[in-house]
Short mmCIF file of C-alpha atoms in Angstrom, two decimals:
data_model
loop_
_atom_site.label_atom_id
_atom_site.label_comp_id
_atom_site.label_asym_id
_atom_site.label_seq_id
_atom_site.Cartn_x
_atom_site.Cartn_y
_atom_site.Cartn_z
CA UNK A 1 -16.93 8.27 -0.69
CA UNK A 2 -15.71 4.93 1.10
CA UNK A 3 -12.44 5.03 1.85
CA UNK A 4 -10.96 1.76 3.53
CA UNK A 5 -7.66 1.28 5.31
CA UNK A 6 -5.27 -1.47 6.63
CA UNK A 7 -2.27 -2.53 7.88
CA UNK A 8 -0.26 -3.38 5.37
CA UNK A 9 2.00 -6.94 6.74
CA UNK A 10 1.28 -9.27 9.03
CA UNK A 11 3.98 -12.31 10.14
CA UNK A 12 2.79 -14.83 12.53
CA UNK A 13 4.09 -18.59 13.30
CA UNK A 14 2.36 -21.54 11.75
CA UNK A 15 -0.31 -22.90 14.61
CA UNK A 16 -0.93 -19.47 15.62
CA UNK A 17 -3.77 -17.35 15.32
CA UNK A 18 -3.64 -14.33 12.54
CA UNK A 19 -6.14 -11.01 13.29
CA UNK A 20 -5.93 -8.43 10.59
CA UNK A 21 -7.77 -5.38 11.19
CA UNK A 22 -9.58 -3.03 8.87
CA UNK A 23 -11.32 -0.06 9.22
CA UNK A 24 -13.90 2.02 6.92
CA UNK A 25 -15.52 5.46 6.77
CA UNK A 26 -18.69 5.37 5.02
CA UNK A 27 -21.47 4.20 7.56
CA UNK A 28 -24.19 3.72 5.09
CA UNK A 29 -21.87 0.38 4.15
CA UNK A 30 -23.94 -2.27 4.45
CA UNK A 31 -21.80 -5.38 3.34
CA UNK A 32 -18.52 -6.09 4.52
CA UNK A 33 -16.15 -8.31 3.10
CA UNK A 34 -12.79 -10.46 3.30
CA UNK A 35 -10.86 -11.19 0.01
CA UNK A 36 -7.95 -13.37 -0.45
CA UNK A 37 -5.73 -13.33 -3.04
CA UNK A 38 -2.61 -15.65 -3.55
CA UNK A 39 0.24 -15.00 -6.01
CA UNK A 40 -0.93 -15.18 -9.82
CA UNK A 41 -4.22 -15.98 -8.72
CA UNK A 42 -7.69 -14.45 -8.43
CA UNK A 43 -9.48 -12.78 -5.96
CA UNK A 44 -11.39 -14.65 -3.78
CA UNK A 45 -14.23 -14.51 -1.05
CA UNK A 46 -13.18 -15.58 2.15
CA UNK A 47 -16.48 -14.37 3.99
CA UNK A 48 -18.67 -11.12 4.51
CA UNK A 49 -20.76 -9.92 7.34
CA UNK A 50 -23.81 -7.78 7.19
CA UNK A 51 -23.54 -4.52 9.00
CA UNK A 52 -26.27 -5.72 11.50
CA UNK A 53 -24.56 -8.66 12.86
CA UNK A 54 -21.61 -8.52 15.34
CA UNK A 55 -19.74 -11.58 14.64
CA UNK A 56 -19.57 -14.56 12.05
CA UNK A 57 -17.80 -17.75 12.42
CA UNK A 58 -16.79 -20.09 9.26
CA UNK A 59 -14.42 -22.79 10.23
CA UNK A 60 -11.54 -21.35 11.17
CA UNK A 61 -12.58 -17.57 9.76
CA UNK A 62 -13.90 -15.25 12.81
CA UNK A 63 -14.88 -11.86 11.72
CA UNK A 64 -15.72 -9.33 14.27
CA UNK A 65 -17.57 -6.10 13.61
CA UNK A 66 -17.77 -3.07 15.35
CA UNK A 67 -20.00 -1.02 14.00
CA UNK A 68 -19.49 2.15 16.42
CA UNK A 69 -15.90 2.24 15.30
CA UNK A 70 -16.42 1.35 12.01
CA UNK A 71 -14.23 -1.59 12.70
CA UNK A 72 -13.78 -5.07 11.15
CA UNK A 73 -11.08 -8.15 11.95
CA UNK A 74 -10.55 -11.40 10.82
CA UNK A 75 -9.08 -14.02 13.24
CA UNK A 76 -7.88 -16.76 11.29
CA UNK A 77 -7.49 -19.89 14.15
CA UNK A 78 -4.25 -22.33 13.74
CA UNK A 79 -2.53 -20.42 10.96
CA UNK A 80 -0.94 -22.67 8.36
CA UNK A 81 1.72 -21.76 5.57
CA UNK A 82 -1.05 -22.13 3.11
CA UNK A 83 -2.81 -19.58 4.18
CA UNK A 84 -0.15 -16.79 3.12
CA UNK A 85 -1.46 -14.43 1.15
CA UNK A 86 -2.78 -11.42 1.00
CA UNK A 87 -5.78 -10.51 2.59
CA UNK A 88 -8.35 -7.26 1.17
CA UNK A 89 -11.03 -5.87 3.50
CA UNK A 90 -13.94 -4.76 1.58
CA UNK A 91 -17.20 -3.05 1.68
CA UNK A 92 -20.14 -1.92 -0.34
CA UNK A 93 -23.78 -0.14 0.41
CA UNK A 94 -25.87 -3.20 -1.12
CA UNK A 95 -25.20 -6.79 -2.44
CA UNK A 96 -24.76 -6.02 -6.27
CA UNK A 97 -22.90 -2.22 -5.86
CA UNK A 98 -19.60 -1.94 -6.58
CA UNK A 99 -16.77 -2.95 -3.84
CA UNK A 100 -14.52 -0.66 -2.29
CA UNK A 101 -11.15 -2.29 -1.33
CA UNK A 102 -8.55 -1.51 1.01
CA UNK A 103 -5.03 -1.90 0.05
CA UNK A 104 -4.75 -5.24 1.75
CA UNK A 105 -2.35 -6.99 4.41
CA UNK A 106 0.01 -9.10 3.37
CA UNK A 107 0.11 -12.21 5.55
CA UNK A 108 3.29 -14.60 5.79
CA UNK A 109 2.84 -17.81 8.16
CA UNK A 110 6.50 -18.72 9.39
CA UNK A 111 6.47 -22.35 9.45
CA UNK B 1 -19.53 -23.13 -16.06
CA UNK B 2 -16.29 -22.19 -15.54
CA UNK B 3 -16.22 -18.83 -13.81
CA UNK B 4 -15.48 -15.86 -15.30
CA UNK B 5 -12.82 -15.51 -18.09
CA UNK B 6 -10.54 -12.85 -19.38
CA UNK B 7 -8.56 -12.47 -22.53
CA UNK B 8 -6.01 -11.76 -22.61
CA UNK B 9 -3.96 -12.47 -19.76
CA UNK B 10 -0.90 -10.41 -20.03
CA UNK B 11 -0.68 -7.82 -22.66
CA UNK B 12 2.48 -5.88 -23.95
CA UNK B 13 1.79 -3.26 -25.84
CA UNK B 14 4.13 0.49 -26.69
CA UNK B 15 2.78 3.39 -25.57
CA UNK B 16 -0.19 5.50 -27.74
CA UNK B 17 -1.05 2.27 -29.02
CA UNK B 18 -4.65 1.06 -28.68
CA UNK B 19 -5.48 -2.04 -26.36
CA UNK B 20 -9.03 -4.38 -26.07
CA UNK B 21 -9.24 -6.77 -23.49
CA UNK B 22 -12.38 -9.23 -23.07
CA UNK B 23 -14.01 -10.82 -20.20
CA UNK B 24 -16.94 -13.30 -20.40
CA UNK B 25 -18.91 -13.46 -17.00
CA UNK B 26 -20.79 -16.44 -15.50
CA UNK B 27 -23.21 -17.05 -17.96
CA UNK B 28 -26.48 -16.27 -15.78
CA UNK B 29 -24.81 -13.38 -14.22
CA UNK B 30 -26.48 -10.23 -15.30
CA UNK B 31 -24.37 -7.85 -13.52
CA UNK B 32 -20.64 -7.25 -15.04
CA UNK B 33 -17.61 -4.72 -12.85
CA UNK B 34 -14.26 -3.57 -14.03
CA UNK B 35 -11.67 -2.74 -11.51
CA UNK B 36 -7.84 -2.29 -11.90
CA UNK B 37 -5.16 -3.00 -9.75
CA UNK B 38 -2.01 -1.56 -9.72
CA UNK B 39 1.01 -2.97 -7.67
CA UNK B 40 0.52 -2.98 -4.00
CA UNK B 41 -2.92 -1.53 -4.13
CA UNK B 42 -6.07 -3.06 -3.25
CA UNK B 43 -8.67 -3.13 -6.61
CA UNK B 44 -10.14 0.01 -7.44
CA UNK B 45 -14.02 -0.05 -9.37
CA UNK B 46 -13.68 1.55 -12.78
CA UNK B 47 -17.44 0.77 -14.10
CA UNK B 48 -20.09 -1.32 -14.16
CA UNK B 49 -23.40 -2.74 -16.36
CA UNK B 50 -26.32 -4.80 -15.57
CA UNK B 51 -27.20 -6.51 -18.58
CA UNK B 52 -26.33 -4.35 -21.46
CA UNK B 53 -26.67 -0.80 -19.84
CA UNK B 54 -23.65 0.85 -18.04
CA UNK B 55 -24.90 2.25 -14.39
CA UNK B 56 -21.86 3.77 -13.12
CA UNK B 57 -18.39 4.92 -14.30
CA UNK B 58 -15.88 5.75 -12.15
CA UNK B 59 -13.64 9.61 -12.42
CA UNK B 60 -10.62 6.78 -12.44
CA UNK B 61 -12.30 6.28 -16.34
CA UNK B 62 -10.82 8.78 -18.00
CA UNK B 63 -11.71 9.92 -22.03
CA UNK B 64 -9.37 7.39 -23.45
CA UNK B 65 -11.07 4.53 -21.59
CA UNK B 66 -14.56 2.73 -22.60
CA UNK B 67 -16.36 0.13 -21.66
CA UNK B 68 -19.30 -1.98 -23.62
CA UNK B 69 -21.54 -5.13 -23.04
CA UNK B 70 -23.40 -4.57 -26.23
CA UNK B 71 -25.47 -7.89 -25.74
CA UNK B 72 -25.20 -7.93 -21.67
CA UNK B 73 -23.00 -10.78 -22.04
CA UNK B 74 -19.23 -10.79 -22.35
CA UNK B 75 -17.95 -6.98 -21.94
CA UNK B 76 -14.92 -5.39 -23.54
CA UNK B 77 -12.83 -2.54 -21.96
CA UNK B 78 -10.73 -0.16 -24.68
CA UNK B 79 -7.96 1.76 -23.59
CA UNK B 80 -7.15 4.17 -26.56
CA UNK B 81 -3.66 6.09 -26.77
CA UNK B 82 -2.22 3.98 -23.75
CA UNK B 83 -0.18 5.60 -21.29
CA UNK B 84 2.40 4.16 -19.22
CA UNK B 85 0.62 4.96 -15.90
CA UNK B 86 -1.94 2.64 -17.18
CA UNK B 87 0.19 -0.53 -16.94
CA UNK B 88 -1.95 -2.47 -14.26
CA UNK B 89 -3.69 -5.58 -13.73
CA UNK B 90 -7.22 -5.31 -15.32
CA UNK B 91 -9.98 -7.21 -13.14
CA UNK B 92 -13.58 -8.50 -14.29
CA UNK B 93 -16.18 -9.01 -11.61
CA UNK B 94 -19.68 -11.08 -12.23
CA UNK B 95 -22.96 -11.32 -9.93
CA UNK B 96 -26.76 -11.22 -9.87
CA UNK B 97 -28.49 -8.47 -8.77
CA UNK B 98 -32.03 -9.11 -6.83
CA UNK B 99 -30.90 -12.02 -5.49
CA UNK B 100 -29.56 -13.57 -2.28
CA UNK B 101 -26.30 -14.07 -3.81
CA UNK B 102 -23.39 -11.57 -2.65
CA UNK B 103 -20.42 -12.27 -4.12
CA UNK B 104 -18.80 -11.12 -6.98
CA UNK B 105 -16.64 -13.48 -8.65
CA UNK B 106 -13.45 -12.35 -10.52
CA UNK B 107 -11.84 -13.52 -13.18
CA UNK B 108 -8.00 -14.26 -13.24
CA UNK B 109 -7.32 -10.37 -14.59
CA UNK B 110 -5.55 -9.20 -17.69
CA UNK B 111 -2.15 -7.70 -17.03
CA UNK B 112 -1.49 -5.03 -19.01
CA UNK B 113 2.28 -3.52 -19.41
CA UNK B 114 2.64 -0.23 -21.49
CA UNK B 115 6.35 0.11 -22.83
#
């Protein structure tokens, strides 16, 4: 099955830019995902990319996929304290299928 | 509509005893996951149902767990004879299926703590 794996902490200064890596096994994964999740909240959807697309750009959120290497990054641009958290790279084979989660990076923005 | 609920949110309960936790999806949402999240651990997928009929379990769902949507609405997950290695965080997921939305949305969890 899909296994997905990343680093674990990340610690960068506020104004900076943040890149957490991910990578994944399963090549039939067809959706790729970034979660955040903040303390005592839910998860949420950050962005996803389709496994046929190299890039996507949402505001500040760049996700880069290399599909080769079954690699994925987000680059979050001019890192603020409010976006400390932490972060869960994702995947699944369709749209509706159940997720697969890595153990998520923990991101802390030094002000 | 307010997202997806769960009830309860933290749950204290001895171990061997019985435990029922609820979630109510997104009302139009015909598509209802279970995960669980233990400390430091990304979510991991227990089960799933569209509408009322459960499509996959996971081998994480042992025996003592089960899992129904009896009206494909809200779902309940029973955890009989708890154990204390079942202390987690208990996650509810919603979406549609067929459609061109992709997200599942999650509900705030149930935390469950087995003494």
């Amino acid at each position: 099955g899909e296994d997905v794996e990343q680093s674990l902490f990340l610690s960068v200064r506020e104004g900076d830019s943040s890149v957490i890596n991910c990578t994944y096994t399963d090549s039939s994964s067809t959706y790729l995902y970034w979660y955040k999740q903040e303390p005592g909240a839910g998860l949420q959807l950050l962005t996803y990319i389709f496994s046929n697309m190299d890039m996507k750009q949402d505001q500040r959120l760049t996700v880069l996929l290399n599909k080769k290497d079954k690699h994925l990054s987000l680059r979050i641009a001019d890192t603020q304290t409010g976006d400390s958290a932490i972060y869960f790279c994702a995947a699944s084979e369709t749209s509706y299928d159940k997720v697969i989660f890595g153990p998520g990076t923990s991101l802390s923005v030094i002000p | 509509d307010t997202g997806v609920s769960q009830n309860p949110r933290h749950k204290i309960t001895k171990r061997g005893q019985n435990v029922t936790f609820r979630c109510d999806p997104i009302s139009e949402h015909n598509r209802l996951y279970w995960y669980r999240q233990t400390l430091g651990q990304g979510p991991e997928f227990l089960t799933y149902f569209q509408n009322e009929a459960q499509l996959e379990k996971s081998r994480l769902l042992s025996d003592r767990f089960s899992a129904e949507r009896p009206k494909g609405s809200f779902s309940t997950l029973e955890i009989q004879r708890t154990e204390q290695g079942d202390s987690a965080m208990y996650l509810c997921a919603s979406s549609l299926s067929g459609g061109i939305a992709y997200e599942q949305y999650f509900g705030p969890g149930t935390r469950l703590t087995v003494t």
